[in-house]
Each structure stands twice: as structure tokens, then as C-alpha cells.
Amino acid sequence: DSGVTQTPKHLITATGQRVTLRCSPRSGDLSVYWYQQSLDQGLQFLIQYYNGEERAKGNILERFSAQQFPDLHSELNLSSLELGDSALYFCASSPRAGVQPQHFGDGTRLSIL
Amino acid sequence: AQKITQTQPGMFVQEKEAVTLDCTYDTSDPSYGLFWYKQPSSGEMIFLIYQGSYDQQNATEGRYSLNFQKARKSANLVISASQLGDSAMYFCAIAGGGNKLTFGTGTQLKVEL
């Protein structure tokens, strides 16, 4: 158990819909990261938050947005969903923002029908 | 920009034998970290080992060791005394100052009796 909690584990929805993925970091971790794992793109960094502030952005679509709340949990919002958004979405956390190991949650498997 | 290359899509090893998974990297960051993660068929991402670019000694964590050769830009993972439970996909990753991970395409390891 990494200590990072992601909900839900599975999500099935239709094209055009909007979903919210939730992440609770390990106790004491201030930095949260979101990654997408798909068959065609592999594992890709989406976005990082540190203590409530956006820290870095990767290949995140404009239809996607995220935030980190005062209690440090984070949410990833995906809207106007397309078939290609089907993927495993991971949240990871680390104590600080510098180079150090990140511990991953079990992921949310999103299936778009 | 950072890049990870894992040239072995699949590897087989006999139980109790040692195995080396290859990883080469490219980065323009003067300071960086190298990581290995394990992804079993159940899907979760498990942190295995971390090597900082300025660390003088190779990292070890139980049966895992990281063979870091900075001049060759390689960071191979060595698993000693392989077990059936080591069968999984293994990802090498690199992070620069911002700690966003760039992953390789992975190596599928199968441990046989």
C-alpha cells in the first residue's frame, strides 16, 4: 500500500461527458502529480501541484483541468470526453517539489463508450 | 528535454537467477534523478529504487540494485534471486529539477520455474 488513495477505481462513461477523478496524497506529502497511461502514448505526465499551487504542466489537454485543495487532496476534471481519453489515470505524491521518489496510487481506469 | 530508452520489450529469467534490465537516458539537466517502477498485471505502479545524479554509490534496495554509469548515460536495474512474483512490467524514468517523470516504454519480465 503506497498510501496514495485514488477514487474511483473504475469509471465507465460516454463521449461528451465530464468526470472527476480524486486523489488523496500520502500523509505529509505536499506535491501531487497526475499521469495518464494509454496503449498508444505510454505513461505521460499531465500536471503537478505543490501545496495548492500549480507547479508544472505537461501534455494536458485544454479539456482537462486539475486543482489541489487546502487539505492537499487533488481532483482531475476531464470534460467533453472522447474515445481516445480512455486510459489509466495515476496520481502520485512526494513530500516536496524537488527530485525525489514519487509514490503512486492504484489508478483510475477510465473507459469511454 | 529528457528521454528514456528501454530496448528490451520482453525478458525471460529462471527463478533464483539474476537479471539485468537495460535503461539509457538523455537529459540536459545538470542534476536529475533516475527511478525504476514495477507494474504488475493488476495495474498499480510500485516504486522500486532511486539514484540521484550526484550520488557516488550505486543505489540498492533489497534484491534491487541500480547500476549507474553516468558517462554512458545508463541506469540498469539488476534484480538478484528472481522470484515468480517479480513477473511484471518494469519502467525506467528520469526527473529533472521539476520532478516530473519521463518514462521509458517498459520491459516485460517473465520469471520461469
PDB file of C-alpha atoms in Angstrom:
ATOM      1  CA  ASP A   1       0.000   0.000   0.000  1.00  0.00           C
ATOM      2  CA  SER A   2       1.611   3.243  -1.206  1.00  0.00           C
ATOM      3  CA  GLY A   3      -0.559   5.449   0.998  1.00  0.00           C
ATOM      4  CA  VAL A   4      -1.913   7.331  -2.035  1.00  0.00           C
ATOM      5  CA  THR A   5      -5.661   6.861  -2.460  1.00  0.00           C
ATOM      6  CA  GLN A   6      -7.446   7.266  -5.766  1.00  0.00           C
ATOM      7  CA  THR A   7     -11.178   7.070  -6.352  1.00  0.00           C
ATOM      8  CA  PRO A   8     -12.978   5.700  -8.178  1.00  0.00           C
ATOM      9  CA  LYS A   9     -11.028   2.627  -9.304  1.00  0.00           C
ATOM     10  CA  HIS A  10     -13.100   2.231 -12.439  1.00  0.00           C
ATOM     11  CA  LEU A  11     -15.220   4.683 -14.385  1.00  0.00           C
ATOM     12  CA  ILE A  12     -17.304   3.965 -17.456  1.00  0.00           C
ATOM     13  CA  THR A  13     -18.958   6.829 -19.255  1.00  0.00           C
ATOM     14  CA  ALA A  14     -19.938   8.067 -22.697  1.00  0.00           C
ATOM     15  CA  THR A  15     -18.419  10.502 -25.150  1.00  0.00           C
ATOM     16  CA  GLY A  16     -19.147  14.134 -24.401  1.00  0.00           C
ATOM     17  CA  GLN A  17     -19.496  13.579 -20.669  1.00  0.00           C
ATOM     18  CA  ARG A  18     -17.487  15.059 -17.777  1.00  0.00           C
ATOM     19  CA  VAL A  19     -15.844  13.132 -14.932  1.00  0.00           C
ATOM     20  CA  THR A  20     -13.853  13.954 -11.818  1.00  0.00           C
ATOM     21  CA  LEU A  21     -11.025  11.785 -10.517  1.00  0.00           C
ATOM     22  CA  ARG A  22      -9.983  12.187  -6.906  1.00  0.00           C
ATOM     23  CA  CYS A  23      -6.634  11.706  -5.193  1.00  0.00           C
ATOM     24  CA  SER A  24      -5.524  11.824  -1.561  1.00  0.00           C
ATOM     25  CA  PRO A  25      -1.728  12.003  -1.224  1.00  0.00           C
ATOM     26  CA  ARG A  26       0.356  10.190   1.375  1.00  0.00           C
ATOM     27  CA  SER A  27       0.247  11.787   4.784  1.00  0.00           C
ATOM     28  CA  GLY A  28       2.719  14.676   4.869  1.00  0.00           C
ATOM     29  CA  ASP A  29       3.241  14.862   1.099  1.00  0.00           C
ATOM     30  CA  LEU A  30       2.730  18.348  -0.327  1.00  0.00           C
ATOM     31  CA  SER A  31       3.298  17.605  -4.006  1.00  0.00           C
ATOM     32  CA  VAL A  32       0.751  15.828  -6.209  1.00  0.00           C
ATOM     33  CA  TYR A  33       1.265  14.663  -9.791  1.00  0.00           C
ATOM     34  CA  TRP A  34      -1.152  13.317 -12.382  1.00  0.00           C
ATOM     35  CA  TYR A  35      -0.145  10.876 -15.136  1.00  0.00           C
ATOM     36  CA  GLN A  36      -2.016   9.215 -17.972  1.00  0.00           C
ATOM     37  CA  GLN A  37      -1.184   5.715 -19.200  1.00  0.00           C
ATOM     38  CA  SER A  38      -2.594   4.689 -22.562  1.00  0.00           C
ATOM     39  CA  LEU A  39      -1.661   1.977 -25.038  1.00  0.00           C
ATOM     40  CA  ASP A  40      -0.629   4.407 -27.773  1.00  0.00           C
ATOM     41  CA  GLN A  41       1.016   7.165 -25.686  1.00  0.00           C
ATOM     42  CA  GLY A  42       2.508   5.183 -22.810  1.00  0.00           C
ATOM     43  CA  LEU A  43       2.925   6.943 -19.463  1.00  0.00           C
ATOM     44  CA  GLN A  44       2.679  10.715 -19.748  1.00  0.00           C
ATOM     45  CA  PHE A  45       2.947  13.457 -17.156  1.00  0.00           C
ATOM     46  CA  LEU A  46      -0.086  15.726 -17.077  1.00  0.00           C
ATOM     47  CA  ILE A  47       0.266  18.231 -14.241  1.00  0.00           C
ATOM     48  CA  GLN A  48       1.871  18.862 -10.842  1.00  0.00           C
ATOM     49  CA  TYR A  49       0.653  20.773  -7.806  1.00  0.00           C
ATOM     50  CA  TYR A  50       2.663  21.757  -4.777  1.00  0.00           C
ATOM     51  CA  ASN A  51       0.914  22.916  -1.628  1.00  0.00           C
ATOM     52  CA  GLY A  52      -2.103  24.136  -3.566  1.00  0.00           C
ATOM     53  CA  GLU A  53      -0.252  25.859  -6.394  1.00  0.00           C
ATOM     54  CA  GLU A  54       0.203  24.597  -9.944  1.00  0.00           C
ATOM     55  CA  ARG A  55       3.893  23.798 -10.354  1.00  0.00           C
ATOM     56  CA  ALA A  56       4.344  22.223 -13.786  1.00  0.00           C
ATOM     57  CA  LYS A  57       2.258  21.319 -16.787  1.00  0.00           C
ATOM     58  CA  GLY A  58       2.860  18.520 -19.260  1.00  0.00           C
ATOM     59  CA  ASN A  59       0.809  17.211 -22.145  1.00  0.00           C
ATOM     60  CA  ILE A  60      -2.525  18.087 -20.596  1.00  0.00           C
ATOM     61  CA  LEU A  61      -5.389  18.846 -22.936  1.00  0.00           C
ATOM     62  CA  GLU A  62      -7.390  22.061 -22.547  1.00  0.00           C
ATOM     63  CA  ARG A  63     -10.442  19.894 -21.842  1.00  0.00           C
ATOM     64  CA  PHE A  64      -8.666  18.648 -18.711  1.00  0.00           C
ATOM     65  CA  SER A  65      -8.151  20.658 -15.552  1.00  0.00           C
ATOM     66  CA  ALA A  66      -6.963  19.963 -12.044  1.00  0.00           C
ATOM     67  CA  GLN A  67      -6.684  21.561  -8.654  1.00  0.00           C
ATOM     68  CA  GLN A  68      -5.250  20.860  -5.229  1.00  0.00           C
ATOM     69  CA  PHE A  69      -7.334  21.797  -2.227  1.00  0.00           C
ATOM     70  CA  PRO A  70      -6.247  23.190   1.174  1.00  0.00           C
ATOM     71  CA  ASP A  71      -6.396  19.682   2.674  1.00  0.00           C
ATOM     72  CA  LEU A  72      -3.942  18.679  -0.118  1.00  0.00           C
ATOM     73  CA  HIS A  73      -6.244  16.291  -1.915  1.00  0.00           C
ATOM     74  CA  SER A  74      -6.412  16.816  -5.653  1.00  0.00           C
ATOM     75  CA  GLU A  75      -9.012  16.401  -8.366  1.00  0.00           C
ATOM     76  CA  LEU A  76      -8.551  15.912 -12.098  1.00  0.00           C
ATOM     77  CA  ASN A  77     -11.524  17.019 -14.185  1.00  0.00           C
ATOM     78  CA  LEU A  78     -11.956  15.633 -17.671  1.00  0.00           C
ATOM     79  CA  SER A  79     -14.646  17.148 -19.879  1.00  0.00           C
ATOM     80  CA  SER A  80     -16.072  16.664 -23.384  1.00  0.00           C
ATOM     81  CA  LEU A  81     -14.716  13.151 -23.214  1.00  0.00           C
ATOM     82  CA  GLU A  82     -13.556  11.409 -26.379  1.00  0.00           C
ATOM     83  CA  LEU A  83     -12.871   7.748 -27.083  1.00  0.00           C
ATOM     84  CA  GLY A  84      -9.151   8.495 -27.016  1.00  0.00           C
ATOM     85  CA  ASP A  85      -9.352   9.618 -23.396  1.00  0.00           C
ATOM     86  CA  SER A  86      -9.802   6.010 -22.320  1.00  0.00           C
ATOM     87  CA  ALA A  87      -6.766   5.306 -20.171  1.00  0.00           C
ATOM     88  CA  LEU A  88      -5.433   4.549 -16.720  1.00  0.00           C
ATOM     89  CA  TYR A  89      -5.009   7.781 -14.775  1.00  0.00           C
ATOM     90  CA  PHE A  90      -2.500   7.783 -11.948  1.00  0.00           C
ATOM     91  CA  CYS A  91      -1.986  10.189  -9.127  1.00  0.00           C
ATOM     92  CA  ALA A  92       1.373  10.257  -7.340  1.00  0.00           C
ATOM     93  CA  SER A  93       2.713  12.230  -4.422  1.00  0.00           C
ATOM     94  CA  SER A  94       6.039  13.240  -2.880  1.00  0.00           C
ATOM     95  CA  PRO A  95       6.969  15.203   0.234  1.00  0.00           C
ATOM     96  CA  ARG A  96       8.406  18.200  -1.592  1.00  0.00           C
ATOM     97  CA  ALA A  97       8.715  19.564  -5.121  1.00  0.00           C
ATOM     98  CA  GLY A  98      12.339  18.654  -5.906  1.00  0.00           C
ATOM     99  CA  VAL A  99      13.756  15.456  -7.391  1.00  0.00           C
ATOM    100  CA  GLN A 100      12.706  12.557  -5.164  1.00  0.00           C
ATOM    101  CA  PRO A 101      10.697   9.346  -5.420  1.00  0.00           C
ATOM    102  CA  GLN A 102       7.015   9.629  -6.166  1.00  0.00           C
ATOM    103  CA  HIS A 103       4.589   7.089  -4.773  1.00  0.00           C
ATOM    104  CA  PHE A 104       1.655   6.184  -6.977  1.00  0.00           C
ATOM    105  CA  GLY A 105      -1.949   5.386  -6.243  1.00  0.00           C
ATOM    106  CA  ASP A 106      -3.598   2.347  -7.785  1.00  0.00           C
ATOM    107  CA  GLY A 107      -5.030   4.448 -10.615  1.00  0.00           C
ATOM    108  CA  THR A 108      -8.469   5.121 -12.039  1.00  0.00           C
ATOM    109  CA  ARG A 109      -9.311   3.142 -15.145  1.00  0.00           C
ATOM    110  CA  LEU A 110     -11.466   5.319 -17.388  1.00  0.00           C
ATOM    111  CA  SER A 111     -13.410   3.708 -20.210  1.00  0.00           C
ATOM    112  CA  ILE A 112     -15.263   5.850 -22.722  1.00  0.00           C
ATOM    113  CA  LEU A 113     -18.027   4.075 -24.646  1.00  0.00           C
TER     114      LEU A 113
ATOM    115  CA  ALA B   1      14.001  17.700 -22.779  1.00  0.00           C
ATOM    116  CA  GLN B   2      14.532  14.271 -21.295  1.00  0.00           C
ATOM    117  CA  LYS B   3      14.348  10.849 -22.829  1.00  0.00           C
ATOM    118  CA  ILE B   4      14.459   7.267 -21.572  1.00  0.00           C
ATOM    119  CA  THR B   5      15.214   4.317 -23.840  1.00  0.00           C
ATOM    120  CA  GLN B   6      14.421   0.751 -22.839  1.00  0.00           C
ATOM    121  CA  THR B   7      15.454  -1.540 -25.674  1.00  0.00           C
ATOM    122  CA  GLN B   8      14.210  -4.836 -24.256  1.00  0.00           C
ATOM    123  CA  PRO B   9      10.459  -5.196 -24.822  1.00  0.00           C
ATOM    124  CA  GLY B  10      10.488  -8.598 -23.108  1.00  0.00           C
ATOM    125  CA  MET B  11      12.836 -10.670 -20.978  1.00  0.00           C
ATOM    126  CA  PHE B  12      12.751 -14.177 -19.552  1.00  0.00           C
ATOM    127  CA  VAL B  13      14.694 -15.317 -16.487  1.00  0.00           C
ATOM    128  CA  GLN B  14      14.782 -18.525 -14.495  1.00  0.00           C
ATOM    129  CA  GLU B  15      13.694 -18.425 -10.880  1.00  0.00           C
ATOM    130  CA  LYS B  16      16.583 -17.684  -8.485  1.00  0.00           C
ATOM    131  CA  GLU B  17      18.739 -16.249 -11.278  1.00  0.00           C
ATOM    132  CA  ALA B  18      19.775 -12.601 -11.558  1.00  0.00           C
ATOM    133  CA  VAL B  19      18.516 -10.418 -14.395  1.00  0.00           C
ATOM    134  CA  THR B  20      19.537  -7.004 -15.737  1.00  0.00           C
ATOM    135  CA  LEU B  21      17.029  -4.646 -17.310  1.00  0.00           C
ATOM    136  CA  ASP B  22      18.609  -2.007 -19.528  1.00  0.00           C
ATOM    137  CA  CYS B  23      17.905   1.703 -19.442  1.00  0.00           C
ATOM    138  CA  THR B  24      19.681   4.581 -21.155  1.00  0.00           C
ATOM    139  CA  TYR B  25      18.784   8.214 -20.754  1.00  0.00           C
ATOM    140  CA  ASP B  26      19.325  11.631 -22.208  1.00  0.00           C
ATOM    141  CA  THR B  27      18.895  14.926 -20.392  1.00  0.00           C
ATOM    142  CA  SER B  28      20.127  18.499 -20.471  1.00  0.00           C
ATOM    143  CA  ASP B  29      19.564  18.982 -16.730  1.00  0.00           C
ATOM    144  CA  PRO B  30      22.793  19.122 -14.699  1.00  0.00           C
ATOM    145  CA  SER B  31      21.014  17.493 -11.752  1.00  0.00           C
ATOM    146  CA  TYR B  32      18.497  14.701 -12.161  1.00  0.00           C
ATOM    147  CA  GLY B  33      17.159  11.505 -10.664  1.00  0.00           C
ATOM    148  CA  LEU B  34      16.665   8.059 -12.142  1.00  0.00           C
ATOM    149  CA  PHE B  35      13.887   5.769 -10.986  1.00  0.00           C
ATOM    150  CA  TRP B  36      12.598   2.271 -11.555  1.00  0.00           C
ATOM    151  CA  TYR B  37       8.965   1.294 -11.148  1.00  0.00           C
ATOM    152  CA  LYS B  38       7.251  -2.093 -11.312  1.00  0.00           C
ATOM    153  CA  GLN B  39       3.775  -2.526 -12.766  1.00  0.00           C
ATOM    154  CA  PRO B  40       2.221  -5.961 -12.158  1.00  0.00           C
ATOM    155  CA  SER B  41      -0.656  -7.162 -14.287  1.00  0.00           C
ATOM    156  CA  SER B  42      -3.043  -5.769 -11.664  1.00  0.00           C
ATOM    157  CA  GLY B  43      -2.001  -2.293 -12.833  1.00  0.00           C
ATOM    158  CA  GLU B  44      -0.558  -0.459  -9.846  1.00  0.00           C
ATOM    159  CA  MET B  45       2.801   1.340 -10.100  1.00  0.00           C
ATOM    160  CA  ILE B  46       5.269   0.344  -7.407  1.00  0.00           C
ATOM    161  CA  PHE B  47       8.367   2.421  -6.694  1.00  0.00           C
ATOM    162  CA  LEU B  48      11.488   0.246  -6.544  1.00  0.00           C
ATOM    163  CA  ILE B  49      14.667   2.307  -6.445  1.00  0.00           C
ATOM    164  CA  TYR B  50      16.080   5.816  -6.930  1.00  0.00           C
ATOM    165  CA  GLN B  51      19.510   7.127  -7.956  1.00  0.00           C
ATOM    166  CA  GLY B  52      20.496  10.770  -7.784  1.00  0.00           C
ATOM    167  CA  SER B  53      22.845  12.022 -10.486  1.00  0.00           C
ATOM    168  CA  TYR B  54      25.396  13.176  -7.911  1.00  0.00           C
ATOM    169  CA  ASP B  55      25.230  10.057  -5.750  1.00  0.00           C
ATOM    170  CA  GLN B  56      28.666   8.459  -5.636  1.00  0.00           C
ATOM    171  CA  GLN B  57      27.468   4.955  -4.885  1.00  0.00           C
ATOM    172  CA  ASN B  58      25.008   2.815  -6.794  1.00  0.00           C
ATOM    173  CA  ALA B  59      21.631   2.553  -5.089  1.00  0.00           C
ATOM    174  CA  THR B  60      20.480  -0.742  -3.588  1.00  0.00           C
ATOM    175  CA  GLU B  61      17.136  -1.762  -2.095  1.00  0.00           C
ATOM    176  CA  GLY B  62      16.961  -5.367  -1.000  1.00  0.00           C
ATOM    177  CA  ARG B  63      17.180  -7.544  -4.137  1.00  0.00           C
ATOM    178  CA  TYR B  64      17.202  -4.489  -6.398  1.00  0.00           C
ATOM    179  CA  SER B  65      20.304  -2.561  -7.365  1.00  0.00           C
ATOM    180  CA  LEU B  66      20.793   0.205  -9.868  1.00  0.00           C
ATOM    181  CA  ASN B  67      23.936   0.036 -11.989  1.00  0.00           C
ATOM    182  CA  PHE B  68      24.509   3.737 -12.677  1.00  0.00           C
ATOM    183  CA  GLN B  69      27.121   4.624 -15.294  1.00  0.00           C
ATOM    184  CA  LYS B  70      26.954   8.373 -15.748  1.00  0.00           C
ATOM    185  CA  ALA B  71      29.439   8.618 -18.609  1.00  0.00           C
ATOM    186  CA  ARG B  72      27.467   6.044 -20.573  1.00  0.00           C
ATOM    187  CA  LYS B  73      24.129   7.567 -19.513  1.00  0.00           C
ATOM    188  CA  SER B  74      22.861   4.226 -18.383  1.00  0.00           C
ATOM    189  CA  ALA B  75      20.876   3.197 -15.304  1.00  0.00           C
ATOM    190  CA  ASN B  76      20.318  -0.536 -15.487  1.00  0.00           C
ATOM    191  CA  LEU B  77      18.211  -2.365 -12.906  1.00  0.00           C
ATOM    192  CA  VAL B  78      19.614  -5.603 -11.510  1.00  0.00           C
ATOM    193  CA  ILE B  79      17.230  -7.994  -9.774  1.00  0.00           C
ATOM    194  CA  SER B  80      19.001 -10.735  -7.859  1.00  0.00           C
ATOM    195  CA  ALA B  81      17.493 -14.125  -6.983  1.00  0.00           C
ATOM    196  CA  SER B  82      14.417 -13.672  -9.171  1.00  0.00           C
ATOM    197  CA  GLN B  83      11.063 -14.806  -7.828  1.00  0.00           C
ATOM    198  CA  LEU B  84       7.832 -15.665  -9.601  1.00  0.00           C
ATOM    199  CA  GLY B  85       6.311 -12.524  -8.097  1.00  0.00           C
ATOM    200  CA  ASP B  86       8.860 -10.415  -9.998  1.00  0.00           C
ATOM    201  CA  SER B  87       6.981 -11.091 -13.241  1.00  0.00           C
ATOM    202  CA  ALA B  88       5.732  -7.658 -14.265  1.00  0.00           C
ATOM    203  CA  MET B  89       6.366  -4.663 -16.492  1.00  0.00           C
ATOM    204  CA  TYR B  90       9.319  -2.558 -15.391  1.00  0.00           C
ATOM    205  CA  PHE B  91       9.628   1.127 -16.213  1.00  0.00           C
ATOM    206  CA  CYS B  92      12.722   3.289 -16.037  1.00  0.00           C
ATOM    207  CA  ALA B  93      12.083   7.010 -15.516  1.00  0.00           C
ATOM    208  CA  ILE B  94      14.015  10.259 -15.200  1.00  0.00           C
ATOM    209  CA  ALA B  95      13.183  13.532 -13.475  1.00  0.00           C
ATOM    210  CA  GLY B  96      14.928  16.884 -13.616  1.00  0.00           C
ATOM    211  CA  GLY B  97      14.556  19.835 -11.271  1.00  0.00           C
ATOM    212  CA  GLY B  98      10.779  19.934 -11.516  1.00  0.00           C
ATOM    213  CA  ASN B  99      10.413  16.243 -10.622  1.00  0.00           C
ATOM    214  CA  LYS B 100       8.042  15.440 -13.461  1.00  0.00           C
ATOM    215  CA  LEU B 101       8.778  11.883 -14.509  1.00  0.00           C
ATOM    216  CA  THR B 102       9.557  10.921 -18.100  1.00  0.00           C
ATOM    217  CA  PHE B 103       9.104   7.184 -18.567  1.00  0.00           C
ATOM    218  CA  GLY B 104      10.503   4.659 -20.988  1.00  0.00           C
ATOM    219  CA  THR B 105       8.337   2.178 -22.854  1.00  0.00           C
ATOM    220  CA  GLY B 106       8.969  -0.569 -20.321  1.00  0.00           C
ATOM    221  CA  THR B 107      10.345  -4.106 -20.232  1.00  0.00           C
ATOM    222  CA  GLN B 108       8.018  -7.061 -19.629  1.00  0.00           C
ATOM    223  CA  LEU B 109       9.812  -9.529 -17.361  1.00  0.00           C
ATOM    224  CA  LYS B 110       8.675 -13.131 -17.067  1.00  0.00           C
ATOM    225  CA  VAL B 111      10.168 -15.329 -14.350  1.00  0.00           C
ATOM    226  CA  GLU B 112      10.041 -19.041 -15.141  1.00  0.00           C
ATOM    227  CA  LEU B 113      10.378 -22.119 -12.923  1.00  0.00           C
TER     228      LEU B 113
END
